[in-house]
Short mmCIF file of C-alpha atoms and ligand atoms in Angstrom, two decimals:
data_model
loop_
_atom_site.label_atom_id
_atom_site.label_comp_id
_atom_site.label_asym_id
_atom_site.label_seq_id
_atom_site.Cartn_x
_atom_site.Cartn_y
_atom_site.Cartn_z
CA MET A 1 -15.06 1.99 28.89
CA ASP A 2 -16.73 3.46 25.81
CA ARG A 3 -13.82 5.15 24.10
CA GLN A 4 -15.03 7.43 21.36
CA VAL A 5 -13.09 9.71 19.03
CA CYS A 6 -14.94 12.61 17.39
CA VAL A 7 -13.73 13.93 14.04
CA ALA A 8 -15.85 16.54 12.28
CA GLU A 9 -19.36 15.02 12.40
CA ALA A 10 -18.06 11.44 12.70
CA LYS A 11 -18.12 9.46 15.93
CA ILE A 12 -15.48 6.74 15.78
CA SER A 13 -15.13 3.87 18.21
CA GLY A 14 -11.73 3.58 19.85
CA LEU A 15 -12.37 -0.08 20.66
CA HIS A 16 -11.26 -3.21 18.82
CA TYR A 17 -13.78 -5.16 16.76
CA ILE A 18 -13.54 -8.85 17.64
CA ASN A 19 -16.08 -11.59 16.90
CA GLY A 20 -18.68 -9.04 15.82
CA VAL A 21 -18.55 -6.86 18.96
CA ARG A 22 -16.56 -3.88 20.21
CA VAL A 23 -13.96 -4.83 22.82
CA ASP A 24 -11.77 -2.66 25.06
CA SER A 25 -8.24 -3.31 26.34
CA SER A 26 -6.53 -2.63 29.63
CA GLU A 27 -4.20 -0.29 27.76
CA ALA A 28 -4.74 2.54 25.29
CA PHE A 29 -2.78 4.98 23.16
CA GLU A 30 -3.39 8.53 22.00
CA VAL A 31 -4.12 9.46 18.42
CA PHE A 32 -3.29 12.97 17.31
CA SER A 33 -3.75 14.97 14.12
CA PRO A 34 -0.72 16.01 12.06
CA ILE A 35 -2.79 18.92 10.73
CA ASP A 36 -2.53 20.90 13.96
CA GLY A 37 -1.11 18.56 16.60
CA GLN A 38 -4.50 18.28 18.32
CA ILE A 39 -5.12 15.07 20.34
CA LEU A 40 -8.09 13.34 18.72
CA GLY A 41 -8.68 10.76 21.45
CA GLU A 42 -7.64 7.42 22.91
CA VAL A 43 -7.75 4.07 21.19
CA ALA A 44 -7.51 0.62 22.79
CA LEU A 45 -4.06 -0.99 22.52
CA GLY A 46 -4.32 -4.67 21.67
CA THR A 47 -2.62 -7.01 24.13
CA HIS A 48 -1.42 -10.54 23.46
CA ALA A 49 -4.79 -11.75 24.84
CA ASP A 50 -6.79 -9.44 22.55
CA VAL A 51 -4.87 -10.69 19.52
CA GLY A 52 -5.42 -14.27 20.66
CA ALA A 53 -9.17 -13.66 20.99
CA ALA A 54 -9.35 -12.14 17.50
CA VAL A 55 -7.44 -15.02 15.90
CA ALA A 56 -9.59 -17.55 17.79
CA ALA A 57 -12.77 -15.81 16.56
CA ALA A 58 -11.46 -15.78 13.00
CA ALA A 59 -10.50 -19.46 13.24
CA ASP A 60 -13.98 -20.40 14.56
CA ALA A 61 -15.73 -18.42 11.81
CA PHE A 62 -13.58 -19.83 9.02
CA ALA A 63 -15.33 -23.12 8.20
CA SER A 64 -18.80 -21.68 7.67
CA TRP A 65 -17.55 -18.60 5.76
CA ALA A 66 -15.46 -20.84 3.50
CA ALA A 67 -18.41 -23.19 2.98
CA LEU A 68 -20.56 -20.37 1.58
CA GLY A 69 -18.56 -20.42 -1.63
CA ALA A 70 -17.89 -17.37 -3.78
CA HIS A 71 -21.58 -17.04 -4.73
CA GLY A 72 -22.71 -17.21 -1.13
CA ARG A 73 -20.16 -14.63 0.00
CA LEU A 74 -20.96 -12.18 -2.80
CA PRO A 75 -24.08 -10.56 -1.26
CA TYR A 76 -22.28 -9.99 2.07
CA LEU A 77 -19.31 -8.38 0.36
CA GLU A 78 -21.47 -6.29 -1.99
CA ARG A 79 -23.26 -4.97 1.10
CA PHE A 80 -19.90 -4.34 2.77
CA ALA A 81 -18.83 -2.24 -0.24
CA ASP A 82 -22.15 -0.33 -0.11
CA GLU A 83 -21.67 0.37 3.60
CA ILE A 84 -18.18 1.70 2.94
CA LEU A 85 -19.57 4.09 0.33
CA ALA A 86 -22.36 5.11 2.70
CA ARG A 87 -19.63 6.24 5.15
CA THR A 88 -17.63 8.23 2.61
CA ASP A 89 -17.73 11.52 4.52
CA ALA A 90 -16.83 9.95 7.87
CA LEU A 91 -14.06 7.78 6.43
CA ALA A 92 -12.59 10.73 4.56
CA ALA A 93 -12.75 12.98 7.62
CA ALA A 94 -11.14 10.31 9.83
CA GLU A 95 -8.20 9.55 7.56
CA SER A 96 -7.61 13.18 6.72
CA ALA A 97 -7.54 13.97 10.46
CA ASP A 98 -5.20 11.23 11.64
CA ALA A 99 -3.03 10.62 8.54
CA GLY A 100 -3.15 14.13 6.99
CA VAL A 101 -4.28 12.79 3.59
CA LEU A 102 -6.06 15.33 1.34
CA LEU A 103 -9.78 15.25 2.14
CA SER A 104 -10.83 15.69 -1.49
CA ARG A 105 -8.61 12.82 -2.60
CA LEU A 106 -10.14 10.59 0.05
CA ARG A 107 -13.70 11.53 -0.87
CA HIS A 108 -13.29 11.23 -4.61
CA GLY A 109 -10.51 8.67 -4.94
CA LEU A 110 -9.49 6.57 -1.97
CA VAL A 111 -12.84 5.81 -0.30
CA PRO A 112 -14.56 4.77 -3.57
CA ARG A 113 -11.47 2.70 -4.30
CA ALA A 114 -11.73 1.00 -0.89
CA ALA A 115 -15.31 -0.02 -1.73
CA LEU A 116 -14.20 -1.22 -5.16
CA ASN A 117 -11.43 -3.30 -3.58
CA VAL A 118 -14.13 -5.27 -1.77
CA ARG A 119 -16.69 -5.39 -4.59
CA TRP A 120 -14.29 -6.20 -7.44
CA PHE A 121 -12.63 -9.17 -5.75
CA ALA A 122 -15.99 -10.54 -4.56
CA GLN A 123 -17.22 -10.54 -8.17
CA ALA A 124 -13.93 -11.74 -9.60
CA ALA A 125 -13.95 -14.73 -7.25
CA LEU A 126 -16.91 -16.12 -9.21
CA THR A 127 -14.75 -16.61 -12.30
CA LEU A 128 -11.07 -15.94 -11.55
CA GLN A 129 -10.55 -18.48 -8.84
CA ASP A 130 -10.92 -21.73 -10.70
CA ARG A 131 -9.21 -22.71 -13.96
CA VAL A 132 -9.06 -25.81 -16.09
CA ILE A 133 -5.85 -27.04 -17.74
CA GLU A 134 -6.31 -29.55 -20.56
CA THR A 135 -3.38 -31.77 -21.50
CA LYS A 136 -3.19 -34.89 -23.65
CA GLN A 137 -3.51 -37.19 -20.68
CA ALA A 138 -5.62 -35.32 -18.17
CA ARG A 139 -7.95 -32.52 -17.26
CA HIS A 140 -6.62 -30.51 -14.30
CA LEU A 141 -9.26 -28.71 -12.28
CA VAL A 142 -7.22 -26.03 -10.55
CA ARG A 143 -9.11 -25.12 -7.41
CA HIS A 144 -8.44 -22.22 -5.05
CA ASP A 145 -9.43 -23.50 -1.63
CA PRO A 146 -9.80 -20.98 1.21
CA ALA A 147 -6.59 -20.93 3.27
CA GLY A 148 -7.74 -19.97 6.79
CA VAL A 149 -7.07 -16.97 9.03
CA CYS A 150 -5.21 -14.11 7.33
CA ALA A 151 -3.35 -11.42 9.26
CA ILE A 152 -3.31 -8.03 7.55
CA ILE A 153 -0.88 -5.35 8.69
CA THR A 154 -0.93 -1.90 7.10
CA PRO A 155 1.08 1.35 7.27
CA TRP A 156 -0.11 4.87 8.05
CA ASN A 157 0.18 6.51 4.65
CA SER A 158 -3.01 4.96 3.20
CA PRO A 159 -4.56 2.63 5.79
CA LEU A 160 -8.10 2.40 4.40
CA MET A 161 -7.08 1.74 0.81
CA LEU A 162 -4.38 -0.77 1.79
CA SER A 163 -6.50 -2.64 4.35
CA THR A 164 -9.28 -3.19 1.81
CA TRP A 165 -6.79 -4.03 -0.96
CA LYS A 166 -5.83 -7.03 1.18
CA ALA A 167 -9.06 -7.82 3.06
CA GLY A 168 -11.13 -7.67 -0.17
CA PRO A 169 -9.46 -10.61 -1.90
CA ALA A 170 -8.81 -12.48 1.37
CA LEU A 171 -12.52 -12.47 2.26
CA ALA A 172 -13.64 -13.12 -1.33
CA ALA A 173 -11.38 -16.19 -1.41
CA GLY A 174 -13.17 -17.56 1.66
CA ASN A 175 -10.75 -16.60 4.43
CA THR A 176 -11.38 -14.75 7.66
CA VAL A 177 -9.22 -11.76 8.60
CA VAL A 178 -7.59 -10.00 11.53
CA ILE A 179 -6.41 -6.50 10.63
CA LYS A 180 -3.82 -4.57 12.67
CA PRO A 181 -4.09 -0.94 11.52
CA PRO A 182 -1.18 1.52 11.88
CA GLU A 183 -0.87 3.13 15.32
CA TRP A 184 -0.37 6.62 13.86
CA ALA A 185 -3.59 6.40 11.82
CA PRO A 186 -6.09 3.79 13.09
CA LEU A 187 -9.37 5.70 12.76
CA SER A 188 -10.52 4.89 9.22
CA CYS A 189 -10.07 1.15 9.89
CA SER A 190 -12.31 1.43 12.95
CA LEU A 191 -15.04 2.84 10.71
CA LEU A 192 -14.39 -0.03 8.33
CA ALA A 193 -15.43 -2.37 11.15
CA ASP A 194 -18.71 -0.40 11.45
CA ALA A 195 -19.26 -1.00 7.73
CA ALA A 196 -18.57 -4.74 8.10
CA HIS A 197 -20.97 -4.88 11.05
CA ALA A 198 -23.73 -3.02 9.18
CA ALA A 199 -23.25 -5.43 6.26
CA ALA A 200 -23.93 -8.30 8.71
CA LEU A 201 -20.67 -10.11 8.00
CA PRO A 202 -20.89 -13.13 10.32
CA PRO A 203 -19.11 -12.64 13.69
CA GLY A 204 -15.41 -13.50 13.50
CA VAL A 205 -15.10 -13.10 9.73
CA PHE A 206 -13.71 -9.57 9.98
CA ASN A 207 -11.74 -8.46 13.04
CA ILE A 208 -9.74 -5.35 13.88
CA VAL A 209 -7.18 -5.18 16.69
CA GLN A 210 -5.56 -1.79 17.14
CA GLY A 211 -2.19 -1.23 18.71
CA THR A 212 1.50 -0.74 18.25
CA GLY A 213 3.73 -2.83 16.03
CA ALA A 214 5.99 -3.89 18.87
CA VAL A 215 3.14 -5.27 21.01
CA THR A 216 0.05 -5.97 18.91
CA GLY A 217 1.66 -6.51 15.51
CA ALA A 218 4.35 -8.79 16.92
CA ALA A 219 1.75 -10.86 18.81
CA LEU A 220 -0.35 -11.23 15.67
CA VAL A 221 2.37 -12.35 13.26
CA SER A 222 3.69 -14.96 15.69
CA ASP A 223 0.30 -16.64 16.21
CA PRO A 224 0.59 -20.24 14.97
CA ARG A 225 -3.08 -20.37 13.93
CA LEU A 226 -2.48 -18.01 10.99
CA SER A 227 -2.54 -19.30 7.42
CA ARG A 228 -1.36 -16.12 5.67
CA ILE A 229 0.28 -12.80 6.56
CA SER A 230 -0.09 -9.88 4.19
CA PHE A 231 2.10 -6.98 5.26
CA THR A 232 2.69 -3.51 3.84
CA GLY A 233 5.29 -1.33 5.51
CA SER A 234 9.00 -0.74 5.87
CA VAL A 235 11.93 -3.07 5.20
CA PRO A 236 13.13 -3.41 8.83
CA THR A 237 9.63 -4.35 10.04
CA ALA A 238 9.26 -6.77 7.14
CA ARG A 239 12.33 -8.63 8.37
CA SER A 240 10.72 -9.10 11.83
CA VAL A 241 7.42 -10.16 10.24
CA ALA A 242 9.13 -12.66 7.93
CA THR A 243 11.16 -14.06 10.85
CA ALA A 244 8.01 -14.60 12.92
CA ALA A 245 6.22 -16.13 9.92
CA ALA A 246 9.13 -18.46 9.25
CA ALA A 247 8.84 -19.97 12.74
CA ASN A 248 5.39 -21.30 11.81
CA LEU A 249 6.02 -21.59 8.05
CA VAL A 250 3.24 -19.13 7.31
CA PRO A 251 3.41 -17.74 3.75
CA CYS A 252 3.74 -13.96 3.69
CA SER A 253 3.32 -11.28 1.11
CA LEU A 254 5.53 -8.25 1.76
CA GLU A 255 4.86 -4.89 0.06
CA LEU A 256 7.66 -2.56 1.09
CA GLY A 257 9.36 0.73 0.39
CA GLY A 258 10.92 2.11 -2.75
CA LYS A 259 13.32 4.59 -4.31
CA SER A 260 11.79 4.50 -7.75
CA PRO A 261 13.30 6.23 -10.78
CA PHE A 262 11.49 9.02 -12.64
CA ILE A 263 13.20 8.99 -16.04
CA VAL A 264 12.95 11.91 -18.46
CA LEU A 265 14.34 10.99 -21.89
CA GLU A 266 15.58 13.53 -24.43
CA ASP A 267 12.45 12.99 -26.55
CA ALA A 268 9.99 13.48 -23.65
CA ASP A 269 7.12 15.94 -23.63
CA LEU A 270 8.74 18.12 -20.96
CA ASP A 271 5.55 19.94 -19.95
CA ALA A 272 3.78 16.65 -19.31
CA ALA A 273 6.81 15.18 -17.51
CA ALA A 274 7.12 18.27 -15.27
CA ALA A 275 3.40 18.21 -14.40
CA THR A 276 3.62 14.53 -13.43
CA GLY A 277 6.90 15.20 -11.64
CA ALA A 278 5.20 17.76 -9.39
CA LEU A 279 2.54 15.14 -8.59
CA MET A 280 5.24 13.20 -6.72
CA TYR A 281 4.69 15.66 -3.86
CA ARG A 282 1.13 14.42 -3.38
CA ASN A 283 0.57 13.22 0.21
CA ALA A 284 3.89 14.99 0.97
CA THR A 285 5.55 12.12 -0.96
CA GLN A 286 4.55 9.69 1.79
CA VAL A 287 3.74 7.36 -1.06
CA CYS A 288 5.63 4.09 -1.57
CA LEU A 289 5.31 4.13 -5.36
CA ALA A 290 6.34 7.77 -5.98
CA GLY A 291 9.23 8.33 -8.37
CA THR A 292 11.76 9.99 -6.08
CA ARG A 293 15.00 9.69 -8.09
CA PHE A 294 14.74 11.97 -11.11
CA LEU A 295 17.00 10.81 -13.93
CA VAL A 296 17.00 13.47 -16.64
CA HIS A 297 18.82 13.46 -20.00
CA ALA A 298 21.58 16.07 -19.81
CA SER A 299 20.35 17.86 -22.95
CA VAL A 300 16.95 18.68 -21.39
CA ARG A 301 18.05 19.18 -17.79
CA GLU A 302 17.63 22.96 -17.55
CA ALA A 303 14.42 23.03 -19.58
CA PHE A 304 12.90 20.29 -17.40
CA ILE A 305 14.01 21.91 -14.12
CA ASP A 306 12.54 25.29 -15.19
CA ARG A 307 9.21 23.71 -16.05
CA MET A 308 8.93 21.65 -12.88
CA ARG A 309 10.06 24.55 -10.66
CA ALA A 310 7.34 26.76 -12.19
CA ILE A 311 4.68 24.20 -11.16
CA VAL A 312 6.14 23.47 -7.72
CA ASP A 313 6.35 27.21 -6.92
CA LYS A 314 2.57 27.40 -7.29
CA LEU A 315 1.68 24.34 -5.15
CA THR A 316 -0.64 25.15 -2.27
CA ILE A 317 0.67 23.73 0.98
CA GLY A 318 -1.58 23.63 4.00
CA ASP A 319 -4.57 22.07 5.73
CA PRO A 320 -5.50 18.87 3.87
CA ARG A 321 -9.18 19.53 4.59
CA ASP A 322 -9.16 22.63 2.35
CA GLU A 323 -10.20 21.98 -1.25
CA ALA A 324 -7.37 24.17 -2.55
CA THR A 325 -4.58 22.34 -0.70
CA GLU A 326 -2.27 20.19 -2.81
CA VAL A 327 0.37 19.18 -0.26
CA GLY A 328 -0.50 18.48 3.37
CA PRO A 329 1.51 17.67 6.51
CA ILE A 330 3.98 14.97 7.46
CA ILE A 331 2.34 12.36 9.67
CA HIS A 332 4.37 12.65 12.88
CA PRO A 333 7.19 14.68 14.49
CA ARG A 334 9.42 11.57 14.33
CA GLN A 335 8.86 11.32 10.57
CA LEU A 336 9.53 15.04 10.11
CA GLU A 337 12.81 14.73 12.01
CA LYS A 338 13.76 11.81 9.77
CA VAL A 339 13.00 13.80 6.61
CA ALA A 340 14.85 16.92 7.83
CA GLY A 341 17.81 14.76 8.87
CA TYR A 342 18.13 13.30 5.36
CA VAL A 343 18.14 16.79 3.82
CA ASP A 344 20.60 18.24 6.33
CA ARG A 345 23.05 15.36 5.83
CA ALA A 346 22.71 15.58 2.04
CA LYS A 347 23.45 19.31 2.14
CA SER A 348 26.48 18.71 4.36
CA ALA A 349 27.70 16.15 1.85
CA GLY A 350 27.55 18.75 -0.94
CA ALA A 351 24.05 18.40 -2.41
CA ARG A 352 22.65 21.57 -3.99
CA VAL A 353 19.07 22.61 -3.25
CA LEU A 354 17.11 23.38 -6.43
CA TRP A 355 14.00 24.29 -4.43
CA GLY A 356 12.69 23.83 -0.90
CA GLY A 357 15.18 22.36 1.54
CA GLY A 358 13.57 23.21 4.89
CA ARG A 359 10.49 23.30 7.06
CA HIS A 360 7.42 25.09 5.75
CA ALA A 361 6.03 28.07 7.62
CA TYR A 362 2.45 26.76 7.48
CA GLY A 363 2.85 24.64 10.64
CA ASP A 364 5.01 22.38 12.78
CA LEU A 365 4.62 19.28 10.61
CA TYR A 366 4.87 20.86 7.17
CA TYR A 367 7.98 20.54 4.99
CA GLN A 368 8.75 22.34 1.73
CA PRO A 369 8.60 20.33 -1.49
CA THR A 370 12.31 19.86 -2.07
CA MET A 371 14.58 18.93 -4.97
CA LEU A 372 18.28 18.20 -4.42
CA THR A 373 20.94 17.77 -7.08
CA ASP A 374 24.73 17.36 -7.38
CA VAL A 375 24.53 14.09 -5.47
CA ALA A 376 26.87 11.12 -5.74
CA PRO A 377 25.21 7.91 -7.03
CA ASP A 378 26.05 6.14 -3.77
CA ALA A 379 24.92 9.01 -1.51
CA GLU A 380 22.47 8.18 1.27
CA ILE A 381 19.88 10.56 -0.24
CA VAL A 382 20.04 8.66 -3.56
CA GLN A 383 19.94 5.20 -2.06
CA GLU A 384 17.52 5.42 0.87
CA GLU A 385 13.78 5.97 1.01
CA VAL A 386 13.00 9.34 2.66
CA PHE A 387 9.17 9.01 2.72
CA GLY A 388 8.71 12.77 2.71
CA PRO A 389 8.66 15.55 0.07
CA VAL A 390 12.31 15.26 -0.90
CA LEU A 391 13.38 14.29 -4.43
CA VAL A 392 16.83 14.03 -6.02
CA LEU A 393 17.83 14.83 -9.58
CA GLN A 394 20.68 13.21 -11.51
CA THR A 395 21.50 13.44 -15.21
CA PHE A 396 22.50 10.84 -17.79
CA ALA A 397 24.14 10.99 -21.20
CA ASP A 398 22.59 8.03 -22.98
CA ASP A 399 20.13 5.14 -22.59
CA ALA A 400 22.72 2.80 -21.11
CA GLU A 401 23.53 5.26 -18.35
CA ALA A 402 19.83 5.90 -17.67
CA ILE A 403 19.25 2.15 -17.22
CA ARG A 404 22.36 1.73 -15.07
CA LEU A 405 21.33 4.57 -12.74
CA ALA A 406 17.70 3.39 -12.63
CA ASN A 407 18.87 -0.05 -11.47
CA ASP A 408 21.44 1.28 -9.03
CA THR A 409 19.54 0.77 -5.75
CA ASP A 410 18.54 -2.22 -3.64
CA TYR A 411 14.88 -1.33 -4.17
CA GLY A 412 12.68 -2.18 -7.16
CA LEU A 413 9.09 -1.13 -6.57
CA GLY A 414 7.91 1.28 -9.27
CA GLY A 415 9.11 3.72 -11.89
CA VAL A 416 8.04 6.36 -14.36
CA CYS A 417 9.48 6.90 -17.83
CA TYR A 418 8.69 9.92 -20.01
CA GLY A 419 9.77 9.84 -23.66
CA GLU A 420 8.66 8.81 -27.14
CA GLU A 421 6.54 5.72 -26.43
CA ALA A 422 8.63 3.04 -28.16
CA HIS A 423 11.82 4.52 -26.72
CA ALA A 424 10.38 4.77 -23.19
CA THR A 425 9.05 1.20 -23.45
CA ARG A 426 12.52 -0.10 -24.41
CA ILE A 427 14.00 1.62 -21.36
CA ALA A 428 11.18 0.31 -19.14
CA GLU A 429 11.89 -3.24 -20.22
CA ALA A 430 15.45 -2.96 -18.93
CA VAL A 431 14.55 -1.44 -15.56
CA ARG A 432 14.44 -4.04 -12.77
CA THR A 433 11.23 -3.16 -10.96
CA GLY A 434 7.77 -4.45 -10.07
CA PHE A 435 5.95 -1.99 -12.35
CA ILE A 436 6.74 1.08 -14.42
CA TRP A 437 4.45 3.69 -15.94
CA ILE A 438 5.09 5.05 -19.45
CA ASN A 439 4.19 8.74 -19.85
CA SER A 440 1.82 8.47 -16.89
CA PHE A 441 1.70 7.75 -13.18
CA GLY A 442 -0.43 5.88 -10.69
CA ILE A 443 -2.69 3.87 -13.01
CA ARG A 444 -3.61 0.83 -10.91
CA ASP A 445 -6.14 -1.63 -12.23
CA LEU A 446 -7.27 -4.34 -9.85
CA GLU A 447 -6.73 -6.97 -12.58
CA ALA A 448 -2.98 -6.25 -12.72
CA PRO A 449 -0.14 -7.55 -10.52
CA PHE A 450 1.35 -5.23 -7.90
CA GLY A 451 4.48 -5.66 -5.83
CA GLY A 452 8.20 -5.08 -5.76
CA ARG A 453 11.50 -6.87 -6.25
CA GLY A 454 14.66 -6.75 -4.15
CA GLN A 455 14.16 -4.78 -0.93
CA SER A 456 10.77 -3.56 -2.21
CA GLY A 457 9.01 -6.78 -1.45
CA VAL A 458 8.23 -10.41 -1.85
CA GLY A 459 5.27 -11.67 -3.89
CA ARG A 460 2.56 -10.03 -5.95
CA GLU A 461 -1.01 -9.07 -5.13
CA GLY A 462 -3.82 -7.91 -7.43
CA GLY A 463 -6.17 -9.89 -9.70
CA GLU A 464 -5.39 -13.59 -9.89
CA TRP A 465 -2.14 -13.03 -7.95
CA SER A 466 -4.18 -12.10 -4.88
CA PHE A 467 -6.27 -15.25 -5.25
CA ASP A 468 -3.12 -17.35 -5.64
CA PHE A 469 -1.72 -15.87 -2.44
CA PHE A 470 -4.87 -15.98 -0.34
CA SER A 471 -5.75 -19.57 -1.36
CA ASP A 472 -4.49 -23.10 -1.08
CA VAL A 473 -4.15 -23.98 -4.74
CA LYS A 474 -5.23 -27.56 -5.41
CA ASP A 475 -4.98 -29.59 -8.61
CA VAL A 476 -7.76 -32.14 -9.15
CA VAL A 477 -6.44 -34.44 -11.88
CA ILE A 478 -8.91 -36.39 -14.01
CA PRO A 479 -7.29 -38.76 -16.55
CA LYS A 480 -8.59 -38.73 -20.13
CA GLN A 481 -7.96 -42.47 -20.69
CA PRO A 482 -8.87 -45.22 -18.22
CA PHE A 483 -5.95 -45.50 -15.83
CA THR A 484 -4.29 -48.89 -15.47
CA ALA A 485 -2.02 -49.29 -12.48
CA SER A 486 1.39 -50.64 -13.48
CA PHE A 487 4.88 -50.43 -11.96
CA SER A 488 6.31 -49.94 -15.45
CA HIS A 489 4.50 -46.59 -15.88
CA ARG A 490 6.83 -43.66 -15.53
P1 LIG B 1 6.28 0.25 9.48
O1 LIG B 1 7.02 -0.91 8.94
O2 LIG B 1 6.88 1.02 10.59
O3 LIG B 1 4.83 -0.20 10.01
C1 LIG B 1 3.91 -0.87 9.19
C2 LIG B 1 2.96 -1.65 10.07
O4 LIG B 1 3.67 -2.70 10.72
C3 LIG B 1 2.30 -0.83 11.18
O5 LIG B 1 0.96 -1.23 11.33
C4 LIG B 1 3.12 -1.24 12.41
O6 LIG B 1 2.42 -1.09 13.61
C5 LIG B 1 3.39 -2.69 12.11
N1 LIG B 1 4.53 -3.25 12.84
C6 LIG B 1 5.63 -2.62 13.32
N2 LIG B 1 6.46 -3.50 13.92
C7 LIG B 1 5.89 -4.72 13.82
C8 LIG B 1 6.27 -6.03 14.21
N3 LIG B 1 7.41 -6.27 14.86
N4 LIG B 1 5.46 -7.05 13.91
C9 LIG B 1 4.30 -6.84 13.23
N5 LIG B 1 3.88 -5.62 12.83
C10 LIG B 1 4.67 -4.56 13.11
O7 LIG B 1 5.95 1.18 8.23
P2 LIG B 1 5.28 2.62 8.24
O8 LIG B 1 6.29 3.61 8.70
O9 LIG B 1 3.96 2.54 8.92
O10 LIG B 1 4.99 2.82 6.68
C11 LIG B 1 5.87 3.36 5.78
C12 LIG B 1 6.52 2.28 4.95
O11 LIG B 1 5.53 1.51 4.25
C13 LIG B 1 7.41 2.87 3.86
O12 LIG B 1 8.60 2.16 3.78
C14 LIG B 1 6.57 2.70 2.61
O13 LIG B 1 7.31 2.69 1.41
C15 LIG B 1 5.90 1.40 2.87
N6 LIG B 1 4.71 1.25 2.02
C16 LIG B 1 4.75 0.32 1.01
C17 LIG B 1 3.66 0.17 0.17
C18 LIG B 1 3.65 -0.85 -0.94
O14 LIG B 1 2.57 -1.16 -1.45
N7 LIG B 1 4.79 -1.39 -1.36
C19 LIG B 1 2.52 0.97 0.36
C20 LIG B 1 2.53 1.91 1.38
C21 LIG B 1 3.63 2.04 2.22
#
């Protein structure tokens, strides 16, 4: 059956992409748009057999892809990046339709970034992968050998960007990949397969198997032929993934949720802090690295709240395809119920609503940008990730209290700190987290490490960290003096 999903002008295949061809399944699932609840079409649901075929294709393609070397792979991956860019309008339309991401942000930010994820790692592999360590007694040629078949599993909040963030370095390092896109937003990844096909990536190098986590994802992560699993998603799923990986001793990288602090010191530029604070509502705060716990010095509390409220009051909430829209919908009715439940329980427990606090009149899946305060440090709303437009605000009296509150969750993904630069940097150094932005937000260079500590993840990706993860690191040791075998050598 030729399943096809039409979004705007784009025609998107609902089939898997395995061994260089489109493949159907005996089962399928519906994809709908959070913008208006409209059913967009049906997509094949990967069975155990489909996953097995994709992993087998990737395993067969591995040796010759690896043998090309970084220079040999570069032209393929450069073409892949070009083909992604050539599909900018279709990719943007697809992900805006099924994930509700702002169309303008996709066109101008996320799709170009997806292409860069592929191009940058392909070029970096020429130089970053191999290093030489000189010691007194030896020269160590540190080689990054391709590892094998990599499983890539991504969540619905940014599937295109996250799939390429993992597939880019995995392919550049000489591996073959099987991607399982999120079931609530699979369409942009299907177009990614078209781009890989047009770039003439050899069959089996790049595979996509769509489906649910419980069926398709679980089958993929338990396949013993995998060499790596790179997963981005929630903590409970990460536990299942890590358990399956442990059975076969497959290394996994886990990029998980967060409850990151947004610290406003007494010497902060409050206008700048409030403007960045309002940015936390981008993508309806369905963003893992958003600062969602506002920690504000007591002396500037009212001034900060007034400034941020003034900006939030003017945010345009609505259809993510409109240029003017700043906050779009929540992905799914189940997610909206989850968000509303957190707010209702927080209010019952005594939280005060500074703004928002309920559904938005624009449509069924829209929720008001919300700020809650008067919350206990151990309250559910302070400790748990909501993954919707709901922030909490607490105050602190001095640096020590700011640091204590910032570190008072099981998470440790990101953070933001506004204040005089040296002061903010001192605070940042004491916050236990994977990364923290000083007087800024969201700067992500591909050279830099990315990942979380505690419940926010295991491992780092980005730059050389991606190559370390997606490779078998090998040390070729060449002695500097002639080596004489002797049992008395230590
Ligand atoms: P999720 O854990 O429900 O799903 C993520 C992916 O895992 C999906 O593709 C899903 O189908 C798959 N999956 C589910 N069960 C599986 C199983 N048993 N085996 C294998 N795969 C399975 O997460 P979500 O709701 O899609 O995404 C939201 C979460 O992702 C949030 O917690 C968010 O913070 C996190 N996230 C983290 C980052 C990061 O870089 N740290 C980035 C984006 C999102």
